[in-house]
PDB file of C-alpha atoms and ligand atoms in Angstrom:
ATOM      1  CA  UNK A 130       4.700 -12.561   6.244  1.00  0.00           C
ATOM      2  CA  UNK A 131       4.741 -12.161   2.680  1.00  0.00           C
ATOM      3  CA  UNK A 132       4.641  -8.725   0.817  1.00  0.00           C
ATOM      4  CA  UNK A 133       3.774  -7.574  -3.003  1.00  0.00           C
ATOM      5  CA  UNK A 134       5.292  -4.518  -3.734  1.00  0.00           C
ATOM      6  CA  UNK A 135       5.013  -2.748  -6.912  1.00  0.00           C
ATOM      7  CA  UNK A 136       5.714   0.805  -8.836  1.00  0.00           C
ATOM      8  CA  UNK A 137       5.943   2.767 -11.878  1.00  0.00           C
ATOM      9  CA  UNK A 138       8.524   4.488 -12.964  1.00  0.00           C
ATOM     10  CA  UNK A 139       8.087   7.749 -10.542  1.00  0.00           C
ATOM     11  CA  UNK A 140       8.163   5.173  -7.785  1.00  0.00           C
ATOM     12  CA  UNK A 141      10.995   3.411  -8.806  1.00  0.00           C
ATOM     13  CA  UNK A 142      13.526   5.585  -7.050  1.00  0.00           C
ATOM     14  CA  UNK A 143      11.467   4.235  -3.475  1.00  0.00           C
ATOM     15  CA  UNK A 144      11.184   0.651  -4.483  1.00  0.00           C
ATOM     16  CA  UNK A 145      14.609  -0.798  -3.592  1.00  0.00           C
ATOM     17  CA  UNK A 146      15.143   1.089  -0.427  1.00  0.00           C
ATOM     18  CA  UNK A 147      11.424  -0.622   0.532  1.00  0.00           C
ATOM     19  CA  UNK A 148      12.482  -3.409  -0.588  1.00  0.00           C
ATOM     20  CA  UNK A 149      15.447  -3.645   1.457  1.00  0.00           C
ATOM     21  CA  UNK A 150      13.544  -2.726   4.662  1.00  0.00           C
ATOM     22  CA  UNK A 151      11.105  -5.333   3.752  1.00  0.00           C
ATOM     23  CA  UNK A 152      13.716  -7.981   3.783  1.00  0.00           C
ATOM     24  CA  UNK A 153      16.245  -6.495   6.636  1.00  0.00           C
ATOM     25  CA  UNK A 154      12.656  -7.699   8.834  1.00  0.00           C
ATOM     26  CA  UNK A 155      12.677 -11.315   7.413  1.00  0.00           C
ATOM     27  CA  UNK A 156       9.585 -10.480   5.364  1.00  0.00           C
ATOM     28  CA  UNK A 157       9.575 -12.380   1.919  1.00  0.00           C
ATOM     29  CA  UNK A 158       8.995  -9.750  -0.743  1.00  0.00           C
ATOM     30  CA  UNK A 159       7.119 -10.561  -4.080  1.00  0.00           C
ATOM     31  CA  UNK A 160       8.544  -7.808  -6.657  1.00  0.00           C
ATOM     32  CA  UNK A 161       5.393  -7.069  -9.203  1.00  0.00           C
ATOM     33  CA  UNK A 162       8.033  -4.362 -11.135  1.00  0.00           C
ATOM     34  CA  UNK A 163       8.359  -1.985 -12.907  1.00  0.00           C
ATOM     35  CA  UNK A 164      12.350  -2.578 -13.050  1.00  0.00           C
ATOM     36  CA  UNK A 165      13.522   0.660 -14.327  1.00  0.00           C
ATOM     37  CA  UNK A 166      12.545   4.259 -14.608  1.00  0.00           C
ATOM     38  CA  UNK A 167      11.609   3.669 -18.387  1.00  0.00           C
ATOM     39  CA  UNK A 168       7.809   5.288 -18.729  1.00  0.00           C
ATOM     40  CA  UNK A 169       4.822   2.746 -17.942  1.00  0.00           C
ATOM     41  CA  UNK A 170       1.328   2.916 -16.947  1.00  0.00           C
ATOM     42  CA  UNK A 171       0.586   2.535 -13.081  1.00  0.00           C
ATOM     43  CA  UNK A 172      -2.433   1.043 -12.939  1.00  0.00           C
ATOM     44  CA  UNK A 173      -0.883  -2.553 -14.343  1.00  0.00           C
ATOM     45  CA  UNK A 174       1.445  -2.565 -10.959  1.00  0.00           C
ATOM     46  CA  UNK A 175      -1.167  -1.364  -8.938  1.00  0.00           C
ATOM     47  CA  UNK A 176      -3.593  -3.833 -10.076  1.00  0.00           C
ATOM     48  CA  UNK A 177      -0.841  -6.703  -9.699  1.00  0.00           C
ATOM     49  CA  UNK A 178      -0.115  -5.998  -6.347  1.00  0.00           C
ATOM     50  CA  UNK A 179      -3.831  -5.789  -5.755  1.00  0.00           C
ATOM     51  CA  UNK A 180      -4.992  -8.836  -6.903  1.00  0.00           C
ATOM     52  CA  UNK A 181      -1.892 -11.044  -5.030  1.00  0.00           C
ATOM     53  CA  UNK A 182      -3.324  -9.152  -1.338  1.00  0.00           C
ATOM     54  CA  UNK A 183      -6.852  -9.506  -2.542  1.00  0.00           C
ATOM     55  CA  UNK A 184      -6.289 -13.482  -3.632  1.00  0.00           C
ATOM     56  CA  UNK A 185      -4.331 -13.827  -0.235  1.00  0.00           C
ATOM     57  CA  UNK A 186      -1.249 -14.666  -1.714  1.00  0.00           C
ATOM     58  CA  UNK A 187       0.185 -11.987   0.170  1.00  0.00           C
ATOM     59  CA  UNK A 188      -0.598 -10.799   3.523  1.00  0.00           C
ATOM     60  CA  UNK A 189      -0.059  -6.839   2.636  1.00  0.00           C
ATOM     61  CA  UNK A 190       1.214  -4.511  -0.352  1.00  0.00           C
ATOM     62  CA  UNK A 191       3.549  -1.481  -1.035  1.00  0.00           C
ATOM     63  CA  UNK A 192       2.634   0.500  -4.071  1.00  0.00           C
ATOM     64  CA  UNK A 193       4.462   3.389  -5.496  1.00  0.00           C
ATOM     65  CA  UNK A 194       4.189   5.893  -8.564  1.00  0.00           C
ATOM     66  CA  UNK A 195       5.289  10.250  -8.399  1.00  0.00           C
ATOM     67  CA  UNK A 196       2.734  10.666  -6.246  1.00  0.00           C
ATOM     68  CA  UNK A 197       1.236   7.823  -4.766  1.00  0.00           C
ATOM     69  CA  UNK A 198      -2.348   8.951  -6.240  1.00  0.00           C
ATOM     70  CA  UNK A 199      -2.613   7.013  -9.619  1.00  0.00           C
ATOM     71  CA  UNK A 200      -1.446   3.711  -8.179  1.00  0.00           C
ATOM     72  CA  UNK A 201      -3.380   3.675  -4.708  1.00  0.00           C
ATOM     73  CA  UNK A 202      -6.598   4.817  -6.761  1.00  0.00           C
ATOM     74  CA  UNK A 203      -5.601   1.418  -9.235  1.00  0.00           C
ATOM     75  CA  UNK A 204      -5.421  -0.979  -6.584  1.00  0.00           C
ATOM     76  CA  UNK A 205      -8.688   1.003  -4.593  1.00  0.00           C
ATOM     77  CA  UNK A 206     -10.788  -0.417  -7.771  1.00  0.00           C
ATOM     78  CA  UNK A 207     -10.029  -4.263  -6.763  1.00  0.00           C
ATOM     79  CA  UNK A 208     -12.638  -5.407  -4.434  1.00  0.00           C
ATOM     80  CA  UNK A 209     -11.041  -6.369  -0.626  1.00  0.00           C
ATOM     81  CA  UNK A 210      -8.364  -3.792  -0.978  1.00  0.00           C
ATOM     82  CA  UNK A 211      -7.755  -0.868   1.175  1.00  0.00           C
ATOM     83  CA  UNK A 212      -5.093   0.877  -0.084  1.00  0.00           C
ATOM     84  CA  UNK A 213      -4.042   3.921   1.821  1.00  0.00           C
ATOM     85  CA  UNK A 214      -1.620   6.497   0.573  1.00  0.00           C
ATOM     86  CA  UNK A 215       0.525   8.076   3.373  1.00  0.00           C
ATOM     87  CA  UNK A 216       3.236  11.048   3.267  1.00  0.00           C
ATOM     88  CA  UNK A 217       4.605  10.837   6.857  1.00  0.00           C
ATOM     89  CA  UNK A 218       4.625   8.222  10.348  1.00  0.00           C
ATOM     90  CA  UNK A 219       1.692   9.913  11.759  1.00  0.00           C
ATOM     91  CA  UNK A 220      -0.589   9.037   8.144  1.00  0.00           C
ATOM     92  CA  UNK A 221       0.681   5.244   8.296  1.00  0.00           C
ATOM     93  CA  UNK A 222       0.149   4.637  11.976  1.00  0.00           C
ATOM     94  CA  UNK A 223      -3.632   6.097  11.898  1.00  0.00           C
ATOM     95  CA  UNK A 224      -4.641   4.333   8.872  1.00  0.00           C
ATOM     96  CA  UNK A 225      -2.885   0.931  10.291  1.00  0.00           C
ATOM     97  CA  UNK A 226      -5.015   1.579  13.581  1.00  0.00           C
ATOM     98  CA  UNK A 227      -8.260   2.749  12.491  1.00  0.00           C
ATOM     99  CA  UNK A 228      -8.388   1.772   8.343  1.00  0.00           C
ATOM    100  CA  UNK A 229      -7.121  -2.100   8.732  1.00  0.00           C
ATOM    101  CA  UNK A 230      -5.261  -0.391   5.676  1.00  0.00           C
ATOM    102  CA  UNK A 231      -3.787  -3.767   3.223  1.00  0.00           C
ATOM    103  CA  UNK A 232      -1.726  -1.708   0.822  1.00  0.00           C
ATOM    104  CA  UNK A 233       0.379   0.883   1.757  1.00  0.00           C
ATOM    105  CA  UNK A 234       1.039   3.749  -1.342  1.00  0.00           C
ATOM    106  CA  UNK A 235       3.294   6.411  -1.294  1.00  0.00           C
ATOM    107  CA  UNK A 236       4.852   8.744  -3.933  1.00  0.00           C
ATOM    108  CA  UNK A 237       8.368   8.725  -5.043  1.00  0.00           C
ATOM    109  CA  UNK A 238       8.351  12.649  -5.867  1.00  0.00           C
ATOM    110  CA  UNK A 239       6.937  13.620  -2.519  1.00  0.00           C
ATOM    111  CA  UNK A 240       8.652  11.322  -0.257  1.00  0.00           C
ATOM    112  CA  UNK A 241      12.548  10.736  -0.049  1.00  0.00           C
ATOM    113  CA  UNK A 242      13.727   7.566   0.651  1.00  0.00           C
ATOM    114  CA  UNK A 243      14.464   7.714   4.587  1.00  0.00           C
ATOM    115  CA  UNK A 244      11.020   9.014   5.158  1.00  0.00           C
ATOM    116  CA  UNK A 245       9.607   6.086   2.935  1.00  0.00           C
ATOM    117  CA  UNK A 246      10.910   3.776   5.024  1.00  0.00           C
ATOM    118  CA  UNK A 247       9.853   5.282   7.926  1.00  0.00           C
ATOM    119  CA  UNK A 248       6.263   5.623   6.995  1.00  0.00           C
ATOM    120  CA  UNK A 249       6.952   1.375   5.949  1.00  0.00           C
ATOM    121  CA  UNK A 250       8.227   0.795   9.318  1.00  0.00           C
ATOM    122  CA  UNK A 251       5.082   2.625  11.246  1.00  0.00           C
ATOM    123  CA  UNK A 252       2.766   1.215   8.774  1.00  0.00           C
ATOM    124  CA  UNK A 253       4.068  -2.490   9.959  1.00  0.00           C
ATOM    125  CA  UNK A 254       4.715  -1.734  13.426  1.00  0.00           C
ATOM    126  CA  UNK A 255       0.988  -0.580  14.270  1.00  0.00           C
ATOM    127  CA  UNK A 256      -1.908  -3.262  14.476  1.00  0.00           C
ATOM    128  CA  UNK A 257      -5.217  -2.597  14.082  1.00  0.00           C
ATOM    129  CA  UNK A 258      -7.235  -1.000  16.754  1.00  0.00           C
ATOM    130  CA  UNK A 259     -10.017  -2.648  16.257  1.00  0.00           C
ATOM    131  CA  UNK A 260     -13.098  -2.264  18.360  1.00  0.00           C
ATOM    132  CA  UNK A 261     -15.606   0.639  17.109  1.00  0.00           C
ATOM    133  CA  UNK A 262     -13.064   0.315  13.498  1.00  0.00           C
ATOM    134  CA  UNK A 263     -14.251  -2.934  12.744  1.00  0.00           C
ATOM    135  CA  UNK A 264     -17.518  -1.770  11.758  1.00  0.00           C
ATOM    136  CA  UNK A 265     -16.479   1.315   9.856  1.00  0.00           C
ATOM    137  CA  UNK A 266     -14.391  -0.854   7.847  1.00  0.00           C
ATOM    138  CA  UNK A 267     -16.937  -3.775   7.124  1.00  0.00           C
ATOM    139  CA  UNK A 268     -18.985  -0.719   5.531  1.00  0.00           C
ATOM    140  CA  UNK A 269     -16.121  -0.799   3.107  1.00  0.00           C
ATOM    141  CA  UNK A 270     -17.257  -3.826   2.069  1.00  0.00           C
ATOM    142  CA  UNK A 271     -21.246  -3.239   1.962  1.00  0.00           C
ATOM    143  CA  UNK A 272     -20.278  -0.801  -0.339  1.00  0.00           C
ATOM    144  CA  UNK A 273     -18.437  -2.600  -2.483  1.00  0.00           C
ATOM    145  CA  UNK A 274     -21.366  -5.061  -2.574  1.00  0.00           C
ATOM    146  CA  UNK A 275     -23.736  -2.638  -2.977  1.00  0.00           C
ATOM    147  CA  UNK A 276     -25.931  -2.185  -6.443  1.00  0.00           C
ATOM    148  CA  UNK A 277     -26.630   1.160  -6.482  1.00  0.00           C
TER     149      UNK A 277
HETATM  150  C1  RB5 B 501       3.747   9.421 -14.044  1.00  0.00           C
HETATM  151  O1  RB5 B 501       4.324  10.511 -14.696  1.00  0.00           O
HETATM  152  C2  RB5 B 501       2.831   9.891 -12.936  1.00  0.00           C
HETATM  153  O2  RB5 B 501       1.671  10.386 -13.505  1.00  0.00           O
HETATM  154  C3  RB5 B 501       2.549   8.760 -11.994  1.00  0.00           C
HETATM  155  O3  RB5 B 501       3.746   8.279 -11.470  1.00  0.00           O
HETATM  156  C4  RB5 B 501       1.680   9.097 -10.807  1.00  0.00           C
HETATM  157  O4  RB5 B 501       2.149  10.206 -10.113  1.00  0.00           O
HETATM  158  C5  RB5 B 501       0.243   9.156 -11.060  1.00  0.00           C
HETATM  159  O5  RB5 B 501      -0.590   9.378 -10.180  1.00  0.00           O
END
């Protein structure tokens, strides 16, 4: 399993602890930045970490800015990604079961660390339901496709 994780700098705080996690489970982590809590703009990392899921050059993606909003909105816009911001277990299990969710986002001024790794560790430990999902989340897709 390989992960892209990326942040801005009001996600920063989150990143290492994630990181840590990530590679504590054997997963091999691809670090998109930012490096620091100097000011940058979130949709770069969101977009980075988007396109390495979307290309399949990762299997999943953890994206982080203050809130989680600005960065999981970023990497919504690149087609094949479902990016699903989450603030606590019960969020990250339900969108793992029911949302096939690829990118996980959450915000470095809402949650603390512990609780980010938390939400990481339901978000990784659920699969996907499934079942009567599959078809709600193909219509991702149509839409995505779709003209007008
Ligand atoms: C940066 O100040 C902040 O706007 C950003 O981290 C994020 O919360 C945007 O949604």
């Amino acid at each position: 399993m390989k992960i892209a994780v990326g942040c801005d700098h009001g996600g920063f705080v989150l990143k290492e602890d994630v990181i840590n996690c990530l590679k504590a489970r054997g997963i091999e982590v691809v670090d998109c930045g930012t490096n620091s809590t100097d000011s940058v703009d979130y949709p770069v990392f969101g977009e980075k970490v988007a396109r390495l899921v979307a290309k399949g050059e990762c299997d999943k993606g953890i994206v982080m800015c203050g809130t989680g909003i600005g960065i999981s909105i970023a990497a919504n816009k690149v087609k094949g990604i479902r990016c699903a911001l989450c603030h606590d277990e019960y969020t990250a299990k339900m969108t793992a079961m029911h949302n096939n969710s690829n990118i996980l986002a959450m915000g470095g001024r809402v949650v603390n660390p512990e609780m980010a790794v938390r939400i990481l560790e339901s978000w990784l430990d659920t699969p996907f339901e499934g079942g009567r999902h599959i078809s709600r989340v193909n219509m991702f897709s149509e839409i995505e496709n779709r003209e007008d």
